[in-house]
Coordinates of C-alpha atoms and ligand atoms in Angstrom, one line a residue:
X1 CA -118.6 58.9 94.6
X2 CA -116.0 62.1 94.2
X3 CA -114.2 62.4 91.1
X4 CA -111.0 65.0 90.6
X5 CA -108.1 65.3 88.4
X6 CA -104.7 66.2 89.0
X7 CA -101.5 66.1 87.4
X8 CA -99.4 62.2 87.7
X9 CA -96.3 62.2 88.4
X10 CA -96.2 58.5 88.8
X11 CA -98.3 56.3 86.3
X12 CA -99.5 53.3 88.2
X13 CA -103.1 52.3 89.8
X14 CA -103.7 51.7 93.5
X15 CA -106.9 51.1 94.9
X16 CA -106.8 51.6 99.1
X17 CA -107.9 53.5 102.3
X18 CA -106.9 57.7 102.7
X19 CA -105.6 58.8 105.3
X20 CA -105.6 62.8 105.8
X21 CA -102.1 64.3 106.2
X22 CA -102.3 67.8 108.0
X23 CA -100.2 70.3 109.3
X24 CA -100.1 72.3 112.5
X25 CA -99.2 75.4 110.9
X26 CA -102.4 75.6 108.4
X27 CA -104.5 75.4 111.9
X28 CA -103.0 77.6 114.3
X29 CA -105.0 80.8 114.4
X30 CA -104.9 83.5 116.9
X31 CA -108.8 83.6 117.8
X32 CA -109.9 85.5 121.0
X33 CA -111.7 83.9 123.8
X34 CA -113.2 84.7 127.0
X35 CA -112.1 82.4 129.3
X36 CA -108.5 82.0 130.3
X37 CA -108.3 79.4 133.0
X38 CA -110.6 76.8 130.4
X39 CA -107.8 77.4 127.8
X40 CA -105.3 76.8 130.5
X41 CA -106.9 73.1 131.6
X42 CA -106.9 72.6 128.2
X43 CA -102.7 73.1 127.5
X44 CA -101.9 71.3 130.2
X45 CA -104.4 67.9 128.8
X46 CA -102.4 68.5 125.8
X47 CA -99.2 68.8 127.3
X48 CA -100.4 65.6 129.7
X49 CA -100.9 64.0 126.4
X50 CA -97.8 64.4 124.7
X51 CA -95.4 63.4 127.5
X52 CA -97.3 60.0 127.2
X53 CA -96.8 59.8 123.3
X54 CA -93.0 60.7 124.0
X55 CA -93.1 58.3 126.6
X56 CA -94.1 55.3 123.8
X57 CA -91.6 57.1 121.5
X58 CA -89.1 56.1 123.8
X59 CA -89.8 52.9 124.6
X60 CA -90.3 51.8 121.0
X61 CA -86.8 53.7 120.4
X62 CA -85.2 51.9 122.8
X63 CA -85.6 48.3 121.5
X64 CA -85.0 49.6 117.6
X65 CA -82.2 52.6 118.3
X66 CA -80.5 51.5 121.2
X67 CA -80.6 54.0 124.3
X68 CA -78.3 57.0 123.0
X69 CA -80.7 57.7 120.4
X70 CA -84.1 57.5 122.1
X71 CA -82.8 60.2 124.9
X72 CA -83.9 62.9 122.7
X73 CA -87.8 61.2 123.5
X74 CA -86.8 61.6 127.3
X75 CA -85.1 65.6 126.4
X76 CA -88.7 66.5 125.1
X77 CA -90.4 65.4 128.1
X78 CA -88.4 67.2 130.4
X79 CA -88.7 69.9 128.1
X80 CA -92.7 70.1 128.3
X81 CA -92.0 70.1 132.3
X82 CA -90.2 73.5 131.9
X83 CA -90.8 76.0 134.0
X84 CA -90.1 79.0 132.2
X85 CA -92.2 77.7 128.9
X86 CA -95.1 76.8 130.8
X87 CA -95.1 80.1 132.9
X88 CA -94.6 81.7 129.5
X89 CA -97.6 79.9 127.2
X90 CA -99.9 80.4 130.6
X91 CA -99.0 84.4 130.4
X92 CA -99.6 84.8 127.1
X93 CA -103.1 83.3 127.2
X94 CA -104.0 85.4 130.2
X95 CA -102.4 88.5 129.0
X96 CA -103.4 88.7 125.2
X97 CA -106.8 86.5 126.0
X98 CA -105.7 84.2 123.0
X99 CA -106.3 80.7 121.9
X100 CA -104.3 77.7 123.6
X101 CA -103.0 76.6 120.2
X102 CA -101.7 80.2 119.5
X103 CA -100.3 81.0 122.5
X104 CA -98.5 77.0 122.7
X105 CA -97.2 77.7 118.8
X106 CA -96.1 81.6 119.3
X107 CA -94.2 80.2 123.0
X108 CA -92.4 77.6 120.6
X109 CA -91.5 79.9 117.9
X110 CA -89.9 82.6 121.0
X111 CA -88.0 80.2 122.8
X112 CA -86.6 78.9 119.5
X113 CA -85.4 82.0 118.8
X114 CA -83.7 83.0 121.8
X115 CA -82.2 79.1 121.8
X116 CA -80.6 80.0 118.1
X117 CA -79.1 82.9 119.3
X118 CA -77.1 81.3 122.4
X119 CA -73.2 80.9 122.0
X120 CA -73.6 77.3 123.3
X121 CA -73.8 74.7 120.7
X122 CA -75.9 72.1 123.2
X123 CA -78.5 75.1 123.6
X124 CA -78.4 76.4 119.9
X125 CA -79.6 72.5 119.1
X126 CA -82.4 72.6 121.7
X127 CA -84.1 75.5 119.3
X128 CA -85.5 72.7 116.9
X129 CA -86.7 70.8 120.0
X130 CA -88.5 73.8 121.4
X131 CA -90.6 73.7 118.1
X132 CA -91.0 70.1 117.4
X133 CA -92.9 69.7 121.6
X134 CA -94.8 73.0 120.8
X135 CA -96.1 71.5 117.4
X136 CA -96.7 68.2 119.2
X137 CA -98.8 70.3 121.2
X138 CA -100.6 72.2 119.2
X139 CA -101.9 68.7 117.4
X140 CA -103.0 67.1 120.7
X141 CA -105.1 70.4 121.2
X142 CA -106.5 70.0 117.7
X143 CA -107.5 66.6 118.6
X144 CA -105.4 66.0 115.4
X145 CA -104.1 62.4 115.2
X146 CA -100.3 62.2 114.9
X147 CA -99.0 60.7 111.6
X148 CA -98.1 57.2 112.1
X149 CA -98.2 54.5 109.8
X150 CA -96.7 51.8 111.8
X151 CA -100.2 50.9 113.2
X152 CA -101.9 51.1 110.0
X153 CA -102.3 49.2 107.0
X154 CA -101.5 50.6 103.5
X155 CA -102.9 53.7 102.8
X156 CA -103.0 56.5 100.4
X157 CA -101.8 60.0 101.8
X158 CA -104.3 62.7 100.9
X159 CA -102.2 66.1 101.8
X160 CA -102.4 69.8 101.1
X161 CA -98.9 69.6 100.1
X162 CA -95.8 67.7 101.6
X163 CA -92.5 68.7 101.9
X164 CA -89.2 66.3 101.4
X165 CA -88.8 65.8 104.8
X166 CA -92.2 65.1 105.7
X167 CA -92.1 62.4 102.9
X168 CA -88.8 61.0 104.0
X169 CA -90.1 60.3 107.7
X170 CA -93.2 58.0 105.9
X171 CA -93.0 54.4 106.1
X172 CA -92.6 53.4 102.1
X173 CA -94.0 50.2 102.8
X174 CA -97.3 51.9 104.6
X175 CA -98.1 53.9 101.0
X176 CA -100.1 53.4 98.2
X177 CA -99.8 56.3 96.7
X178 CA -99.7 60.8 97.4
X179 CA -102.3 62.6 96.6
X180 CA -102.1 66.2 97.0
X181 CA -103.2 69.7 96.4
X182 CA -100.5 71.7 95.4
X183 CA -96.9 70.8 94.8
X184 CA -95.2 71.0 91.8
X185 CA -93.7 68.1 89.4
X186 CA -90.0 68.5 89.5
X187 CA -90.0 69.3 93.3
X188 CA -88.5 66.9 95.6
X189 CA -91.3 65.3 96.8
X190 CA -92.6 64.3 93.3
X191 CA -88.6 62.6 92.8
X192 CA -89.7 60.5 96.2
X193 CA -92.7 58.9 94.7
X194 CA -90.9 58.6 91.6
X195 CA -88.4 56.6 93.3
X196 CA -90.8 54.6 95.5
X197 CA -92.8 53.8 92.8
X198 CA -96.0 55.2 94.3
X199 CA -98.4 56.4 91.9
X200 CA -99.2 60.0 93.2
X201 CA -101.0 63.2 91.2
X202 CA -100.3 66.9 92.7
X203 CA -102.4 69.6 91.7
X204 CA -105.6 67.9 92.7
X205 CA -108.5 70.5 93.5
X206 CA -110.1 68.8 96.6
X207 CA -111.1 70.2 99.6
X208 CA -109.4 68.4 102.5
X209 CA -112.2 69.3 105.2
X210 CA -114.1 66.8 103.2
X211 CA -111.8 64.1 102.8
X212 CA -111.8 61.4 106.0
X213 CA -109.5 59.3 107.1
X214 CA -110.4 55.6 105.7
X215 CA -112.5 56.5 102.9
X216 CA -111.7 54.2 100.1
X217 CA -110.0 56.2 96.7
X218 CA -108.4 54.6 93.2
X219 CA -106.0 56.2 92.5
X220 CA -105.1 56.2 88.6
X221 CA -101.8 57.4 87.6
X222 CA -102.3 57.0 84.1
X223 CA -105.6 59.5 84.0
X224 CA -104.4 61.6 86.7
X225 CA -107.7 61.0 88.5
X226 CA -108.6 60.2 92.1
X227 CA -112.3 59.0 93.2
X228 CA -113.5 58.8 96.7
X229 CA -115.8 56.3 97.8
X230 CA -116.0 54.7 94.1
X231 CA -119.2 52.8 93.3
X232 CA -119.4 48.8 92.5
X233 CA -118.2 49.5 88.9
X234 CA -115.3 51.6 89.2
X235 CA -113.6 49.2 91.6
X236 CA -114.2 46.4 89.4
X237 CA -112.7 48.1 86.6
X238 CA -110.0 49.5 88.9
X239 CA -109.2 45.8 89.8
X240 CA -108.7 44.9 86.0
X241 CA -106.5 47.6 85.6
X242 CA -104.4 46.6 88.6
X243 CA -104.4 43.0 87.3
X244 CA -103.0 44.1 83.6
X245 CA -100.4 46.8 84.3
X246 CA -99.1 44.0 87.3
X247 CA -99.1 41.5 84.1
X248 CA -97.6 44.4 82.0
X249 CA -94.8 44.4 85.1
X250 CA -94.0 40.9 84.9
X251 CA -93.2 40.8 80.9
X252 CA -90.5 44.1 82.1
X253 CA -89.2 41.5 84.4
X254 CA -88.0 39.1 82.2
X255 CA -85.3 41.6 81.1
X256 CA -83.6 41.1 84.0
X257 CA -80.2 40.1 83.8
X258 CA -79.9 41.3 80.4
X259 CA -77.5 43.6 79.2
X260 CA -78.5 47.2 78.2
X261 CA -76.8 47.2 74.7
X262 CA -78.3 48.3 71.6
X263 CA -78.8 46.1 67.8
X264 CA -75.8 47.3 67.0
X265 CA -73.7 46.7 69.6
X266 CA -73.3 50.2 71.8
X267 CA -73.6 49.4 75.5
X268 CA -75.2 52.0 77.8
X269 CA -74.9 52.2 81.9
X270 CA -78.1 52.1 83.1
X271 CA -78.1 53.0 87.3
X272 CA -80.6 53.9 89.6
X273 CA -81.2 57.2 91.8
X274 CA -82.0 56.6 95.6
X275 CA -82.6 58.5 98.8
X276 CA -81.2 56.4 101.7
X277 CA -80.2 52.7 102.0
X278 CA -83.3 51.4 102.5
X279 CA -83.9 52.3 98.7
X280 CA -81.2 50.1 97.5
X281 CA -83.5 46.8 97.4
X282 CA -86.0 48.7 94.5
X283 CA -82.2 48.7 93.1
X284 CA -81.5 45.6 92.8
X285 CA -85.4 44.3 92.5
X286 CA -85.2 46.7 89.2
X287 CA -81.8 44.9 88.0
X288 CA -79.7 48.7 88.1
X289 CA -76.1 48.1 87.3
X290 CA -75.2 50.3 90.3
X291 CA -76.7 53.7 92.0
X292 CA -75.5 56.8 89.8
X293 CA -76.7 59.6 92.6
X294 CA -77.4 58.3 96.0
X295 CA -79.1 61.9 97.2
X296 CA -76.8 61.8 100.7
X297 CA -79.2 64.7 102.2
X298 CA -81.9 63.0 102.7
X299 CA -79.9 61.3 105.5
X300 CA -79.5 65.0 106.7
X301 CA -83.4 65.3 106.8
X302 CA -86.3 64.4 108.9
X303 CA -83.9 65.0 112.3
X304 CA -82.9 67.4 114.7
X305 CA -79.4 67.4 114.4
X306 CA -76.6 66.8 111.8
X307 CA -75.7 62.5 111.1
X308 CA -72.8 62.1 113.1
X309 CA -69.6 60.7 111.2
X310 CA -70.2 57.2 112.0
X311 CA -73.8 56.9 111.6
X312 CA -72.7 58.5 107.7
X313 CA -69.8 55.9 107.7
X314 CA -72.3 53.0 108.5
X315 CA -75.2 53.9 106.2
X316 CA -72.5 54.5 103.0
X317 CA -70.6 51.5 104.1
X318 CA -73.9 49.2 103.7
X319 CA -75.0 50.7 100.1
X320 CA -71.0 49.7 99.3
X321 CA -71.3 46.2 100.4
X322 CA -74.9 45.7 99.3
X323 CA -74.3 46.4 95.5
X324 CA -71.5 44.2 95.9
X325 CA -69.0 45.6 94.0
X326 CA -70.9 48.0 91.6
X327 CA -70.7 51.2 91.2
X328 CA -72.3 53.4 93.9
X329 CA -71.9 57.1 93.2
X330 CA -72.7 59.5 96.3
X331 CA -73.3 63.2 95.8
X332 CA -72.2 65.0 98.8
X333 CA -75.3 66.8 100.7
X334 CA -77.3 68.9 98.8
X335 CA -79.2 70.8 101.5
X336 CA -80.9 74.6 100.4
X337 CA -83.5 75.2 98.4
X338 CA -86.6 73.2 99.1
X339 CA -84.3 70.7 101.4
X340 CA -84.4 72.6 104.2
X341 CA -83.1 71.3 107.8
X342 CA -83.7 73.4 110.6
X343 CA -80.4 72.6 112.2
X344 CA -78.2 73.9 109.8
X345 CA -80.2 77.3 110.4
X346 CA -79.7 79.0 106.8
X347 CA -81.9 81.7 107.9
X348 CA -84.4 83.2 105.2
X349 CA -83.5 84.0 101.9
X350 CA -85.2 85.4 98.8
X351 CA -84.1 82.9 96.4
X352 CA -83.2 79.9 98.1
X353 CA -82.5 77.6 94.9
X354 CA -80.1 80.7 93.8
X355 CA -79.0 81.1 97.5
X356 CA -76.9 79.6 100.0
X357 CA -77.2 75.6 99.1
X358 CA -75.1 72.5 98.7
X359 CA -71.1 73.0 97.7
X360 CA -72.0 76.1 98.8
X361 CA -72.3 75.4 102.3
X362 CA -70.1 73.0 102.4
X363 CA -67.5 75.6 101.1
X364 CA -68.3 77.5 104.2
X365 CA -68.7 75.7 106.6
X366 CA -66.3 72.6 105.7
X367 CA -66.2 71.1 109.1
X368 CA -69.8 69.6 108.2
X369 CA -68.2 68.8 105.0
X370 CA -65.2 66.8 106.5
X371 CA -67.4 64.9 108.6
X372 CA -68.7 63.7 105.8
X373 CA -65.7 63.2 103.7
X374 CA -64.1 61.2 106.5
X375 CA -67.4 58.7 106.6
X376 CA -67.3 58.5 102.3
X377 CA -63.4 58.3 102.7
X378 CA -63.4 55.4 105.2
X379 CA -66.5 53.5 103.4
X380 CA -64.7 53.8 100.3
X381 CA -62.5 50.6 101.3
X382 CA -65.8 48.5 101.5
X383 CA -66.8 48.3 97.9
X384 CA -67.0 50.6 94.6
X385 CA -67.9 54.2 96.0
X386 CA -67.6 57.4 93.8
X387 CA -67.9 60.7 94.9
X388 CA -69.8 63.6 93.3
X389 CA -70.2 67.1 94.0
X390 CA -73.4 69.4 93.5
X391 CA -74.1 72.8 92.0
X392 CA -70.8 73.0 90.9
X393 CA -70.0 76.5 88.8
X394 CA -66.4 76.9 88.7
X395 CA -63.4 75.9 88.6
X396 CA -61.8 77.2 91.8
X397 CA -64.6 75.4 93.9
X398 CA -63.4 72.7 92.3
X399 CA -59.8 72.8 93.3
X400 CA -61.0 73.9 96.8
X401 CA -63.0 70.5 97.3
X402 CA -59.8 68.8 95.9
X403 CA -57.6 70.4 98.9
X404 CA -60.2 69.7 101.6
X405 CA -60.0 66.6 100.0
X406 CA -56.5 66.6 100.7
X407 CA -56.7 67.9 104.3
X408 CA -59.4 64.9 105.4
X409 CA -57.0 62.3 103.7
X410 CA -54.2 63.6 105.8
X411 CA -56.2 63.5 108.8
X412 CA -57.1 59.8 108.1
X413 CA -53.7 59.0 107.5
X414 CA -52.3 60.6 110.5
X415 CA -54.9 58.9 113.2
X416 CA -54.4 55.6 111.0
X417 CA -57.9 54.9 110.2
X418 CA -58.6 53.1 106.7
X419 CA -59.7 54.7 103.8
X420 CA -59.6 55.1 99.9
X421 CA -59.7 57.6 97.6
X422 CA -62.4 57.1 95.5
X423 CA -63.3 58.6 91.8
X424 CA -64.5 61.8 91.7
X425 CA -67.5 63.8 89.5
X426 CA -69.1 66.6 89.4
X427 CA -72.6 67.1 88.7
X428 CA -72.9 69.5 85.4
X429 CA -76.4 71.5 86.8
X430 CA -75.7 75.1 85.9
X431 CA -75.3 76.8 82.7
X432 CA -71.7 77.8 84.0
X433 CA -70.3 74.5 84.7
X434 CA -71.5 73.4 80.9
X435 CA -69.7 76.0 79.5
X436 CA -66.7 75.8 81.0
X437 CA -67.2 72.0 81.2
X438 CA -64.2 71.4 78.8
X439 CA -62.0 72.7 81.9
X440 CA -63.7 71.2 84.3
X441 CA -63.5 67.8 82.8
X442 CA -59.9 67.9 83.2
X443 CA -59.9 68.0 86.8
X444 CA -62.8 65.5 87.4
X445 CA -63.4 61.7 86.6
X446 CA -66.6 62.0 85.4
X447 CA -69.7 64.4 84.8
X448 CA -73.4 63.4 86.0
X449 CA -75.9 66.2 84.0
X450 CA -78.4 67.3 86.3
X451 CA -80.8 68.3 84.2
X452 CA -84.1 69.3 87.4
X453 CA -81.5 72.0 87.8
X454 CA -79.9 72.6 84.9
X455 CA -83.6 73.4 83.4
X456 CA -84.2 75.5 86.5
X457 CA -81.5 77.4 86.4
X458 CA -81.6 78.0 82.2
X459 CA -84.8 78.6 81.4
X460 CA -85.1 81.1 84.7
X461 CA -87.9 78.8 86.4
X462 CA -88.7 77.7 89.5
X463 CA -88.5 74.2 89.6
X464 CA -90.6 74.3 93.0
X465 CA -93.3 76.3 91.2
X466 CA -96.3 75.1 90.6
X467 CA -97.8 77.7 88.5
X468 CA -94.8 77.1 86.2
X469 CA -95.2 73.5 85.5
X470 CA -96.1 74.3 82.0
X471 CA -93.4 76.5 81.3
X472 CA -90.6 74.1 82.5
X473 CA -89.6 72.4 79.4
X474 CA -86.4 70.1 79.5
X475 CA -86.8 69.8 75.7
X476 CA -86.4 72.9 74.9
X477 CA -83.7 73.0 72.8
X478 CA -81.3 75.1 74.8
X479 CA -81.3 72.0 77.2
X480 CA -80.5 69.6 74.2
X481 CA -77.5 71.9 73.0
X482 CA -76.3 72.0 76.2
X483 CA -76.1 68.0 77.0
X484 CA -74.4 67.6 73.6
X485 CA -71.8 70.0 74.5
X486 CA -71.3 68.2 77.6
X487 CA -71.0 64.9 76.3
X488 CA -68.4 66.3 73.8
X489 CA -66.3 68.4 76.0
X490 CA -66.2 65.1 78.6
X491 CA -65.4 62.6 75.6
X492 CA -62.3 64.6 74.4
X493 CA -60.9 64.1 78.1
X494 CA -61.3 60.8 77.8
X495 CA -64.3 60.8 80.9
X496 CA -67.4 59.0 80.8
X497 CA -70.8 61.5 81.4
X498 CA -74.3 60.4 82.5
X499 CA -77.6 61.9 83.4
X500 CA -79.2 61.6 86.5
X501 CA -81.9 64.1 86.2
X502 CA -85.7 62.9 85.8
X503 CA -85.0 63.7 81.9
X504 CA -82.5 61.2 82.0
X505 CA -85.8 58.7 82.6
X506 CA -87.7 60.2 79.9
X507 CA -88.5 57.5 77.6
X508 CA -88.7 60.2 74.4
X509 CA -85.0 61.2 74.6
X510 CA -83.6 58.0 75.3
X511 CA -82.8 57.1 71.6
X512 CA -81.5 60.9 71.2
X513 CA -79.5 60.4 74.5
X514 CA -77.7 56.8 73.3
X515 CA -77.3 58.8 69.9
X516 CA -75.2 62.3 71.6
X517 CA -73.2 59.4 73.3
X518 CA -74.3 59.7 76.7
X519 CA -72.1 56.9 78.8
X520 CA -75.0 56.4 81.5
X521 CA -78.7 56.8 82.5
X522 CA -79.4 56.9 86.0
X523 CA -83.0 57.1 86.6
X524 CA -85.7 56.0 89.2
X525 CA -85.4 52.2 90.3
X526 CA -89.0 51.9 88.2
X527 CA -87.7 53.0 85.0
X528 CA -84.5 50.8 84.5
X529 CA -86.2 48.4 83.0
X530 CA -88.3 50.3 80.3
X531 CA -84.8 52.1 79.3
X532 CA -84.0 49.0 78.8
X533 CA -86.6 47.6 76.6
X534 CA -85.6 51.1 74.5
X535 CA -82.2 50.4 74.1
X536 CA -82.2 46.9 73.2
X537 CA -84.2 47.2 70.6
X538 CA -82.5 50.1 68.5
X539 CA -79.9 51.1 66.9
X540 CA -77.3 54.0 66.9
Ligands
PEP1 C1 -80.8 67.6 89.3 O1 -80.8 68.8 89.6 O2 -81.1 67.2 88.2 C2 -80.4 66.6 90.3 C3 -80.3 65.3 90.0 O3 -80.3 67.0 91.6 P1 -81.6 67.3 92.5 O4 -82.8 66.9 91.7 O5 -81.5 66.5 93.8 O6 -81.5 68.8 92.7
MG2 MG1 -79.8 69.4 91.5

C-alpha cells in the first residue's frame, strides 16, 4: 500500500483501476547508438504499426462520423508512406547515429515547419498531421500503449500533468477521477473535472515509473489523498464512504425542481458552466435553470483543423433545443493562453495569458470569427441563445464586435438564410473592463464576472501556476470591491450581472454574493444544487 497527498480540486471518493497517462515528448531523448540499420527495422515496425491502428481509426470513424470525416485516418496513412519523410528519418539515423524515436520526433517537428510556412492553405493544415503520425510513431517505438478508453472499463488517470485538450479528447464516462503531478487549481484542466464531477487532486508527489496500469487506488477528494494497492481495511472504509456521500447526494436531490429564492423572498439565477454538448445532460441531471458560459473553444480543441460553420451551427443548435427554451449563454472562442490549438498557429509568446488570445484573435482575424457568428446567428432561431464575448477591455472592441456583428447579419440576410439576433454580454475579466464597466454596461445586455481571470489578471498571478496556488486568492478584497462595483455600475443600466468564475461556486461567498445583488451564479453542473441549499435557507 502507497499513500500520497495532493491538492483536491474535486471533493468526492472513487475507488477503481489506474491507468498511466504518458506523453511522447517526456520520452523522446536523443541517445547514441551503434547500429543504424537495427534502428531502421525498428521505424519501419513502428510505422507498420501505426498504419494498422489508423487503419481501425478509420473504420470505427466510418460507422460513427460518416466518410468525410474519417478521411483524415486514410491522409495519415498515406502520409507514413511518404517518400521524402521516410528518406528523411532513415538519414538522420544514419547520418547523426541517433535513436529511432529521436530521429522519427525531430523528422515531424521539420516537416511541420516547412508545411507552416507554405502559402497553400491545404499544405499549411498538413503541418499538424506531420506531428500527430510522427508522435503516433514515437509511441509504437516506446512500446507505449495509445490512450484509449473505449476498450476499458472505468479507470482513474494517473498523469504527469494533462493539458485541456488532452482532457477533452477522454471519454467522461471511462473516468473515475485525475490524478496528477503537477498542474495547477485554477488551470483548465482542474475546471474539466470540476465540471465532470470527477474527483481529481494535482500536485501529488508520485513517481509515475512506479505506477502500473490496473493497480487498484481510492481516490479521496475530501483528504486529498490517493493509495495504491490499498489493503483489506482501507477499501472497506473507502466503500462506507462511497455509500454516505452517494446518500449525502440523494438528500441534494430532492431540491430539484425547487426554486432558488431566499426566506425573504429574493430569487437568484442559478446556471451551469459546460464544455461541449455532451455536458448539457449533468445540466439538466443537476436541475440548472439554463447554461450561463457554454466555453465554445473547447469545440475548437482536440482537432486538427478549425469546426466548420455547420458543424458550430449543429452542435449550438442542439444545446438550444435541449434546454428547451432556457437560457443558454455562449461565449465566443476563447483560444490563447493555456487553450492552445495548433491550427490556429499563434506562434510562441512570453506571456500568453497577457498575449494574443480570444476577442483578440477574433479581432484580427474575423473571418474565424464570422464563421462562428454565422453558426450562433442561425442557431439562435432554435431556442434561447445569448452571446457573450471574452477578455473584453474596452470600449472600442466593443463597438467593433457590434459592426462585425452587423456585417454577418447582413450576410445572412442577403443569401436568405434564418437567423436571430440574440442578447448580448460581455464577460467583465479584467481590471479595465470593471472600471469602465459603467460604459460598457450601456452598450451590452448583460455582464458575466469572470473572476479565474479577473484574479489572474489583478493580483499579477498566473492562474496556470502551480507554485502560485497559495498566492491566488479570490477573496482578497480587491476582488470583492471590484464585483460590487460591477454589480452597481450594471444595476444603474438596468442589466442583469452574474458570475461564472469558479468563485461564483464558492459556497463562502454565496450569502455575500445574493447580498451585493448578483442577478446569477453559474457554476459547475455539481454545485447547483448546494447553491441552492445556501440560498433557500437565508435571508438578504
Ligand atoms: C474566467 O476567467 O473566470 C472564466 C470564466 O473564463 P475561463 O476560466 O474560461 O478563462
Ligand atoms: Mg476567462
Amino acid at each position: 500500500m502507497q499513500s500520497f497527498f495532493g491538492k483536491s480540486i474535486y471533493k468526492g471518493m472513487v475507488m477503481g483501476p489506474v491507468m498511466v497517462f504518458k506523453k511522447n515528448d517526456d520520452r523522446v531523448k536523443r541517445k547514441k547508438i551503434e547500429n543504424a540499420e537495427m534502428e531502421i527495422t525498428r521505424v519501419t515496425k513502428a510505422i507498420d504499426l501505426a498504419k494498422k491502428q489508423l487503419q481501425k481509426l478509420y473504420d470505427k470513424a466510418i460507422v460513427q462520423v460518416g466518410e468525410a470525416s474519417a478521411a483524415i485516418f486514410e491522409i495519415h496513412q498515406m502520409m507514413l508512406e511518404d517518400e521524402d519523410y521516410l528518406e528523411a528519418i532513415h538519414n538522420t539515423i544514419r547520418t547523426e547515429l541517433v535513436n529511432a524515436e529521436y530521429a522519427v520526433a525531430m523528422t515531424g517537428d521539420n516537416f511541420s515547419e516547412i508545411f507552416s510556412a507554405m502559402d497553400n492553405d491545404y499544405m499549411k493544415a498538413r503541418a499538424v498531421d506531420v506531428k500527430d503520425i510522427s508522435q503516433r510513431v514515437v509511441q509504437n517505438l516506446c512500446g507505449q500503449e495509445e490512450v484509449d478508453l473505449s476498450s476499458k472499463g472505468p479507470c482513474i488517470i494517473v498523469a504527469d500533468d494533462l493539458s485541456p485538450s488532452e482532457t477533452i479528447q477522454m471519454d467522461k464516462e471511462k473516468i473515475l477521477a485525475f490524478v496528477t503531478v503537477r498542474g495547477s487549481a485554477n488551470s483548465h484542466t482542474a475546471i474539466l473535472a470540476r465540471m465532470m464531477n470527477i474527483p481529481a487532486l494535482i500536485g501529488v508527489p508520485l513517481e509515475l515509473s512506479k505506477i502500473e496500469n490496473g493497480m487498484i487506488a481510492v481516490v479521496d477528494g475530501f483528504k486529498g489523498q490517493v493509495i495504491f494497492e490499498p489493503d483489506e481495511d482501507t477499501c472497506r472504509e473507502a466503500r462506507q464512504k462511497i455509500q454516505k456521500e452517494q446518500e449525502k447526494l440523494r438528500l441534494l436531490h430532492e431540491l430539484k425542481g425547487k426554486e432558488n429564492v431566499t426566506l425573504d423572498g429574493r430569487k437568484i439565477n442559478i446556471y451551469a458552466n459546460i464544455g461541449s454538448v455532451s455536458d448539457i445532460g449533468y445540466v439538466l441531471e443537476n436541475d440548472a435553470g439554463g447554461i450561463g458560459l457554454f466555453r465554445s473553444e473547447f469545440l475548437y480543441l482536440g482537432r486538427t483543423d478549425f469546426p466548420t460553420e455547420e458543424e458550430q451551427y449543429q452542435s449550438y443548435k442542439q444545446a438550444a433545443r435541449m434546454m428547451a427554451g432556457k437560457k443558454v449563454i455562449i461565449r465566443t472562442l476563447d483560444i490563447g493562453a493555456d487553450k492552445q490549438v495548433d491550427y490556429f498557429q499563434l506562434g510562441k509568446e512570453d506571456n500568453p495569458a497577457l498575449g494574443y488570445r480570444a476577442i483578440r484573435i477574433c479581432l484580427k482575424q474575423p473571418d474565424i470569427f464570422k464563421t462562428q457568428l454565422r453558426a450562433l446567428l442561425r442557431a439562435a432561431v432554435f431556442g434561447n441563445i445569448s452571446i457573450m464575448y471574452p477578455m473584453i477591455t474596452s470600449v472600442e472592441e466593443v463597438k467593433q464586435i457590434q459592426a462585425i456583428v452587423e456585417e454577418v447579419k447582413a450576410e445572412l440576410e442577403k443569401q436568405e438564410i434564418q437567423y436571430k439576433i440574440p442578447k448580448q454580454g460581455i464577460m467583465i475579466e479584467t481590471p479595465a473592463a470593471v472600471m469602465i464597466s459603467d460604459e460598457l454596461a450601456q452598450l451590452v445586455d448583460f455582464f458575466s464576472i469572470g473572476t479565474n481571470d479577473l484574479t489572474q489578471y489583478t493580483l499579477a498571478i498566473d492562474r496556470q501556476n502551480e507554485k502560485l496556488d497559495d498566492f491566488y486568492n479570490p477573496h482578497h478584497k480587491a476582488i470583492l470591491r471590484m464585483i460590487k462595483m460591477v454589480v452597481e455600475n450594471a444595476h444603474k443600466y438596468g442589466k442583469w450581472v452574474g458570475i461564472c468564475g469558479e468563485l461564483g461556486a464558492d459556497t463562502a461567498l454565496t450569502e455575500q454574493f445574493v447580498r451585493m445583488g448578483i442577478d446569477e451564479l453559474s457554476v459547475a453542473p455539481s454545485m447547483v444544487l448546494n447553491l441552492r441549499k445556501i440560498i433557500r435557507e437565508m435571508t438578504v
